[in-house]
Structure formats: C-alpha cells, structure tokens
Tab-separated table of C-alpha atoms and ligand atoms in Angstrom:
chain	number	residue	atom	x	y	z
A	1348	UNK	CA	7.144	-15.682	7.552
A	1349	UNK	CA	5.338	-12.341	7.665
A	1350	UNK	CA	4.494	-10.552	10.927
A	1351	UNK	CA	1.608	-8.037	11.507
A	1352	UNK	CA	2.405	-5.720	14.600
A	1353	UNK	CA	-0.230	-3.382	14.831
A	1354	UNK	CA	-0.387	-0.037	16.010
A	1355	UNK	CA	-2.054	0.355	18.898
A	1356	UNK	CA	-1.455	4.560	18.539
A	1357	UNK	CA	-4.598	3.913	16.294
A	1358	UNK	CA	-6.913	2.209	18.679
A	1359	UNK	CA	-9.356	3.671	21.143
A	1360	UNK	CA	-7.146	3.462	24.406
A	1361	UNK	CA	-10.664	3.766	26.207
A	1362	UNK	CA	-11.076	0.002	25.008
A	1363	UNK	CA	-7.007	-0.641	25.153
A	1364	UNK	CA	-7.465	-4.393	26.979
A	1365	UNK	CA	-10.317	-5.670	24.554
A	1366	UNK	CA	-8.116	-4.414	21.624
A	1367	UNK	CA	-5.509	-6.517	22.632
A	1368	UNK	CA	-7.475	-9.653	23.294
A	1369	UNK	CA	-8.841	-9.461	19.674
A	1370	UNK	CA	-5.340	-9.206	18.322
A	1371	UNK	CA	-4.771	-12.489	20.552
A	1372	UNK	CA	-7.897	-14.153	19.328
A	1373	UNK	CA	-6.488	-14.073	15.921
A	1374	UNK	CA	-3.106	-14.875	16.612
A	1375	UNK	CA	-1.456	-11.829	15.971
A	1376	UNK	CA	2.387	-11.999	16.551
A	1377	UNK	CA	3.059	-8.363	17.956
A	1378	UNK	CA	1.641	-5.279	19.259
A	1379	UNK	CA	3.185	-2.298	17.893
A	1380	UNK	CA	3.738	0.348	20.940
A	1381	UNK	CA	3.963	3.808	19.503
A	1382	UNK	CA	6.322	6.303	22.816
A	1383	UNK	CA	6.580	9.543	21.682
A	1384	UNK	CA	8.308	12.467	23.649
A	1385	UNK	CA	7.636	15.736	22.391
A	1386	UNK	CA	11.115	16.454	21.516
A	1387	UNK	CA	12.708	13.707	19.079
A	1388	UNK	CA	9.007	13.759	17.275
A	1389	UNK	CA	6.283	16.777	17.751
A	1390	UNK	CA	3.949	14.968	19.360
A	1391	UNK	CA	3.369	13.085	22.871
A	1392	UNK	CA	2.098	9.502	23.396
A	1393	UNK	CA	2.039	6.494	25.926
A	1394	UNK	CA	5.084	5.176	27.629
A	1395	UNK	CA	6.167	3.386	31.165
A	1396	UNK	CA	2.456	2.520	33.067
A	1397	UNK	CA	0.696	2.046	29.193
A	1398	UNK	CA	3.448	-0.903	28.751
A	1399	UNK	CA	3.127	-2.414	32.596
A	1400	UNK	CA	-0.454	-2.510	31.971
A	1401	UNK	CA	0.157	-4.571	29.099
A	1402	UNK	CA	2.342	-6.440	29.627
A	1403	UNK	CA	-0.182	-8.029	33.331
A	1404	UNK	CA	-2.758	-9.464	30.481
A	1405	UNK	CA	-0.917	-10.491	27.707
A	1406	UNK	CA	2.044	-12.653	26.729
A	1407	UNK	CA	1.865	-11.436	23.032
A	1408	UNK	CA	5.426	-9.960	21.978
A	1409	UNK	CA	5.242	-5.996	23.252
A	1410	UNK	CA	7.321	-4.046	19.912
A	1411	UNK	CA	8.129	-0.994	21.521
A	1412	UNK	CA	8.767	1.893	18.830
A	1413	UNK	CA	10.526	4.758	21.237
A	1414	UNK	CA	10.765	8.055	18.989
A	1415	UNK	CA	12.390	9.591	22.082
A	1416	UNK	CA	15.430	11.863	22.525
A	1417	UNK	CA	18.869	10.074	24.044
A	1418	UNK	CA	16.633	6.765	24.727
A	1419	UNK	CA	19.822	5.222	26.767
A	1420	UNK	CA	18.068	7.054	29.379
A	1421	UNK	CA	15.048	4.935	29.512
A	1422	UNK	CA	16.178	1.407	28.199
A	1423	UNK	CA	16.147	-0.123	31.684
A	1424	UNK	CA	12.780	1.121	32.881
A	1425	UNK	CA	10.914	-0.300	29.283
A	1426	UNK	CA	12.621	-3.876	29.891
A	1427	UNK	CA	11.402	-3.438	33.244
A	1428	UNK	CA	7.845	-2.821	32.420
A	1429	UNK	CA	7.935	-5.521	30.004
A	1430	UNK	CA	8.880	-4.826	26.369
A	1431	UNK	CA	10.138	-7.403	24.695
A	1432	UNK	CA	11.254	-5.700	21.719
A	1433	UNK	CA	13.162	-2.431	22.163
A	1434	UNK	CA	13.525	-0.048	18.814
A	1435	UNK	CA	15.312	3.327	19.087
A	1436	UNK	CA	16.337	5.653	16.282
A	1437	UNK	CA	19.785	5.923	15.438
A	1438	UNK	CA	18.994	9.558	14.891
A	1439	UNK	CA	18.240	10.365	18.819
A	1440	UNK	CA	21.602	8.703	20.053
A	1441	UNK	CA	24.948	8.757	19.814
A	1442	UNK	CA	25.226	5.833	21.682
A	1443	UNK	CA	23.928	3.041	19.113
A	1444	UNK	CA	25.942	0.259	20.340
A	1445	UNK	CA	26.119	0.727	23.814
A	1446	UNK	CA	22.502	0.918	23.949
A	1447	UNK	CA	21.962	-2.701	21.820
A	1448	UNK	CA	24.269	-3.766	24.056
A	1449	UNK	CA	22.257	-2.651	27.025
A	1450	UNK	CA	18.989	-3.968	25.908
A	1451	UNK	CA	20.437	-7.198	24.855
A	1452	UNK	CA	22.071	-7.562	28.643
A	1453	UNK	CA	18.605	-6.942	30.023
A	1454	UNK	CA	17.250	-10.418	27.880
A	1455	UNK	CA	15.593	-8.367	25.235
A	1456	UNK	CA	15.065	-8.340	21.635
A	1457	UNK	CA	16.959	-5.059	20.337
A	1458	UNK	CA	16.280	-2.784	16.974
A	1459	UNK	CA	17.258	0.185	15.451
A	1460	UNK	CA	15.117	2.675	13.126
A	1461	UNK	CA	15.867	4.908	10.680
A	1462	UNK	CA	13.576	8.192	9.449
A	1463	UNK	CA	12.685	8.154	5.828
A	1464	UNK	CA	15.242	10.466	5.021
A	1465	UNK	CA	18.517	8.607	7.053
A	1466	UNK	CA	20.432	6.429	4.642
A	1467	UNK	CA	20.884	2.587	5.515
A	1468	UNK	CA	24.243	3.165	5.249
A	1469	UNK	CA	24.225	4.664	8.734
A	1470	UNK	CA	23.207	1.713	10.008
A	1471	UNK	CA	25.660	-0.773	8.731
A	1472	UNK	CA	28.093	-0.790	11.677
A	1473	UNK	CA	24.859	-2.204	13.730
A	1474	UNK	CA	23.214	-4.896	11.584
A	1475	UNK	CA	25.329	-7.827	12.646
A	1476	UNK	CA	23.779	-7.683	16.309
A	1477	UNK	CA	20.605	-6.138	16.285
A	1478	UNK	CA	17.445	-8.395	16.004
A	1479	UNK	CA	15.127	-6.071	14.043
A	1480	UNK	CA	15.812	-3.261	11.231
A	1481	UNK	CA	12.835	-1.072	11.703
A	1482	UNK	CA	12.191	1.603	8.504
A	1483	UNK	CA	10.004	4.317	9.062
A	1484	UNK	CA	7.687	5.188	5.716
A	1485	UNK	CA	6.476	8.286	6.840
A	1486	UNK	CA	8.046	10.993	9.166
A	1487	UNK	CA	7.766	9.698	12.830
A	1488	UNK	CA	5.253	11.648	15.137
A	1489	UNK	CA	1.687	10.828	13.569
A	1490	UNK	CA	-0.449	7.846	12.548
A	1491	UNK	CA	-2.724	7.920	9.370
A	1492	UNK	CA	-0.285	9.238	7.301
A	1493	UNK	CA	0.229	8.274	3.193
A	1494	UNK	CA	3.204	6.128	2.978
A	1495	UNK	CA	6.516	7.851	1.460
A	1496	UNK	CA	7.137	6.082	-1.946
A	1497	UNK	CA	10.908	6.346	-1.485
A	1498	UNK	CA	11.452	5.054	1.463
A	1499	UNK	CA	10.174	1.510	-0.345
A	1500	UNK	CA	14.326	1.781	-1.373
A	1501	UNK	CA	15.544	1.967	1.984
A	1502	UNK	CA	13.436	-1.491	2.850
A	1503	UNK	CA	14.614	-2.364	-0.570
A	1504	UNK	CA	18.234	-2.093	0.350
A	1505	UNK	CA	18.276	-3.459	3.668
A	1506	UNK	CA	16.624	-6.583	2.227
A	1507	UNK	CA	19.621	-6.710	-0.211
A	1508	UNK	CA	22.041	-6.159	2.497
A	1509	UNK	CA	20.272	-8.733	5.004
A	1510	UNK	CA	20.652	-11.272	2.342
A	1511	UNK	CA	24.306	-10.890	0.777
A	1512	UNK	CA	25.492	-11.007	4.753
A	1513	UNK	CA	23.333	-13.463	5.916
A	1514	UNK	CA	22.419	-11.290	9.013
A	1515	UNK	CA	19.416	-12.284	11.015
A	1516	UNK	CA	17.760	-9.191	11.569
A	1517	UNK	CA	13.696	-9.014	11.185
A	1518	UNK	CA	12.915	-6.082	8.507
A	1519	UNK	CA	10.018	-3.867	9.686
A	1520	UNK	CA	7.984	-1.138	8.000
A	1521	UNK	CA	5.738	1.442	10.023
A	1522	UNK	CA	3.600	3.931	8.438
A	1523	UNK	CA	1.170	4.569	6.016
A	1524	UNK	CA	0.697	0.582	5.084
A	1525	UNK	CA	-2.898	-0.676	4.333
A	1526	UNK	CA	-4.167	-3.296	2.338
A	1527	UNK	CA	-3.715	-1.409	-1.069
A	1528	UNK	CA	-0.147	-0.801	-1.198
A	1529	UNK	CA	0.320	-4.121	1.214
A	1530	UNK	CA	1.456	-6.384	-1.726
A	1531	UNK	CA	4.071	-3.634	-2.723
A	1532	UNK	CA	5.804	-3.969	0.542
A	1533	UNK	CA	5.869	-7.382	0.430
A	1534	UNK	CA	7.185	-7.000	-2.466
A	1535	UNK	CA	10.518	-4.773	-1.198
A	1536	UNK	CA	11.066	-6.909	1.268
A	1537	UNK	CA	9.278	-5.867	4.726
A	1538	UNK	CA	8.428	-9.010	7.034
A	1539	UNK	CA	6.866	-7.580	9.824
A	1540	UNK	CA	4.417	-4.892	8.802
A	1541	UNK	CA	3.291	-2.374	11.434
A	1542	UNK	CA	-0.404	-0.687	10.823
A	1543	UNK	CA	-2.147	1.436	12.682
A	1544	UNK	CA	-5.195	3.069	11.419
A	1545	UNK	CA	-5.743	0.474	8.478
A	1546	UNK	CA	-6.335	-2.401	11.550
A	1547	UNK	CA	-7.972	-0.039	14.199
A	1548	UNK	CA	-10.658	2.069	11.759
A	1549	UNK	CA	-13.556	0.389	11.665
A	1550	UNK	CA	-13.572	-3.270	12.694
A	1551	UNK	CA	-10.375	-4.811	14.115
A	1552	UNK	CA	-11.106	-8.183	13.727
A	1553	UNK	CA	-12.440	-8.033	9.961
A	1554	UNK	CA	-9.335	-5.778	9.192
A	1555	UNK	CA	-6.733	-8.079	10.785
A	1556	UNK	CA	-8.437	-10.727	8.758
A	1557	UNK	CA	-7.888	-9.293	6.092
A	1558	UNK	CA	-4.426	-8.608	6.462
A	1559	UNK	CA	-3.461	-12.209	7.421
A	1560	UNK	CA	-4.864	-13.221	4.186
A	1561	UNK	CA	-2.436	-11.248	1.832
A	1562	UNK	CA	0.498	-12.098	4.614
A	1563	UNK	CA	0.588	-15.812	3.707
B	1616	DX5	C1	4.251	6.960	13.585
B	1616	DX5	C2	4.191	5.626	14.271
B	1616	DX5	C3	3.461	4.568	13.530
B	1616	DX5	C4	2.036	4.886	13.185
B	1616	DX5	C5	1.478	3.861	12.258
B	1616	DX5	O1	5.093	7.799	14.283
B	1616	DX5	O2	5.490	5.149	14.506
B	1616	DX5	O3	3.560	3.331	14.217
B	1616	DX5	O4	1.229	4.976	14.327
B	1616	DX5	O5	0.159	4.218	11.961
B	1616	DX5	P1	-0.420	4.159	10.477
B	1616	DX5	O6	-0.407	2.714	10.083
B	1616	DX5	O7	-1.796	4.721	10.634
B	1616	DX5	O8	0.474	4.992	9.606
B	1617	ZN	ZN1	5.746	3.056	15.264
C-alpha cells in the first residue's frame, strides 16, 4: 500500500539514466520530478527536455512536483513530454479546478499541493476529483532539508478527511523524510513518501532497500 517516489532533485543528473534503472531494478513505483521556476520557489531546476528524456527509457510512473507560478500555463506541454502525474500548488493558481480539469482531459493523473503553512481546508473544494493530495514538510525550493514537525497535522488531517468521505485520493509527503522519522509518517497517514537525499546520498540501491523494508 505504500509508495516510495524518490527525488531525483537529489541524484547526480550526470548519471540521471542509471539512477533511474536502479529505481526500476528494485521496483520502485514512482520517480519524484522536482520543476522549479525561480519565482513561485527561489530556486531553478529541471523541466520540459529533463521529463522527455525520461520518459524515452522508462515506463515507471513520472510524479511531476511543479513549484511554478500560474502552472495552467504549462499543463499541456508536461502531459506532452510524458508526466503521468501532474501536482501543482494551490498557492500559484487561481485556477485549481480548471487546471484538474485540464490535466485530467489530457489522460493524466492530477494532484494538488499545499506549503507547510496553507491549511487543508483550502483544499477541500478539490479532493473529490483529484487523484493525489501532495503535503509539502518543508518549504518548497530545496532538498536536504529537516522535516517541519507540524506539518505531520496537515497529513494528519487529510488522512482523517480522506477517510470520513471515502475520497480516493493518494496522500503524499515530500521533504525532509529519511529512515528515522519514516515510521512517524507512516504513522500520520502518508502513502506515498517522496525522498530525495535520504535515497540518493550514498548508495541508491542499499538506501531504497532499506526503505522498502519499513514500507511493508
Ligand atoms: C523540495 C522538493 C522535494 C525535495 C525532497 O522543494 O519538492 O521533493 O527535493 O528532498 P529531501 O528528501 O532531500 O527533502
Ligand atoms: Zn517535490
């Protein structure tokens, strides 16, 4: 039941297509695509010819994390390079619905983030269609960061909320997870657990081991 998408901001992009075969080779479910603008986060990333490269030698499922500004600009050209998930922030738009609308008309997988500091409540209006919940656990923009103790509550509540309404939403948590604080995430509820430095520091393959053990 758990997924591990990890973060492929972490891994040396000078070795970007053996990364991904190792997270094949073990049977890892996603790979986490970090797209950063400069504007909605200070700090720039990959984007459009990172995810077509991709997406030519490998089938696993591309969870695209866009921390851009008005992302209804750029929906089309991500399903057309191959995402298969699409997450935007509900704090970069105004257009939430249209653009789950959008991405779902294109025959992808649509979800919406929050910062730490946006309530769940925000989201409500959007849970009964999306197909992921993605909560942020440390301000967007950087990996290696220490995960944000509170924002445990908003994964926590969405859980609750998910349950009571019987949506089908996937709840994912990005930042700051690693294998000590792992069991505490489980714990709030997170099913698909994003990690970037704690897979791609050191040796991939032992790490993602390690995390498939503790996500039985
Ligand atoms: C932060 C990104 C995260 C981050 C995760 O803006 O969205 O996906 O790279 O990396 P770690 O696991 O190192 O916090
Ligand atoms: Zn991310």
């Amino acid at each position: 039941m758990y997924k591990l998408s990890p973060s492929l901001l972490s891994c040396d992009f000078t070795r970007l297509g053996e990364e991904i075969k190792i997270l094949e080779q073990n049977n890892v479910p996603y790979a986490h695509i970090d797209v950063m603008d400069g504007i909605f986060v200070p700090n720039i990333s990959i984007g459009i010819p990172v995810v077509e490269c991709l997406r030519k030698i490998t089938d696993i499922v591309l969870d695209t994390h866009l921390m851009i500004d008005r992302p209804e600009r750029y929906i089309k050209q991500f399903a057309a390079a191959g995402s298969d998930i699409i997450n935007f922030h509900v704090e970069a738009t105004e257009r939430s619905s249209e653009i789950i609308d959008e991405i779902h008309s294109l025959g992808k997988l649509a979800g919406i983030t929050i910062k730490p500091k946006t309530s769940p409540e925000v989201i409500l209006p959007y849970l009964d269609k999306v197909d992921l919940v993605l909560v942020m656990s440390v301000e967007p923009g950087f990996g290696g960061q220490g995960l944000i103790p509170e924002t445990l509550d908003n994964v926590r509540r969405l859980a609750d909320i998910k349950k009571k309404n019987g949506y089908k939403f996937e709840l994912e948590i990005d930042g700051g997870v690693k294998l000590d604080n792992l069991e505490e995430v489980k714990q709030a509820g997170a099913e698909v657990i994003v990690a970037g430095s704690a897979v791609f520091k050191g040796d991939t393959a032992a790490n993602i081991k390690a995390f498939q053990s503790m996500l039985r």
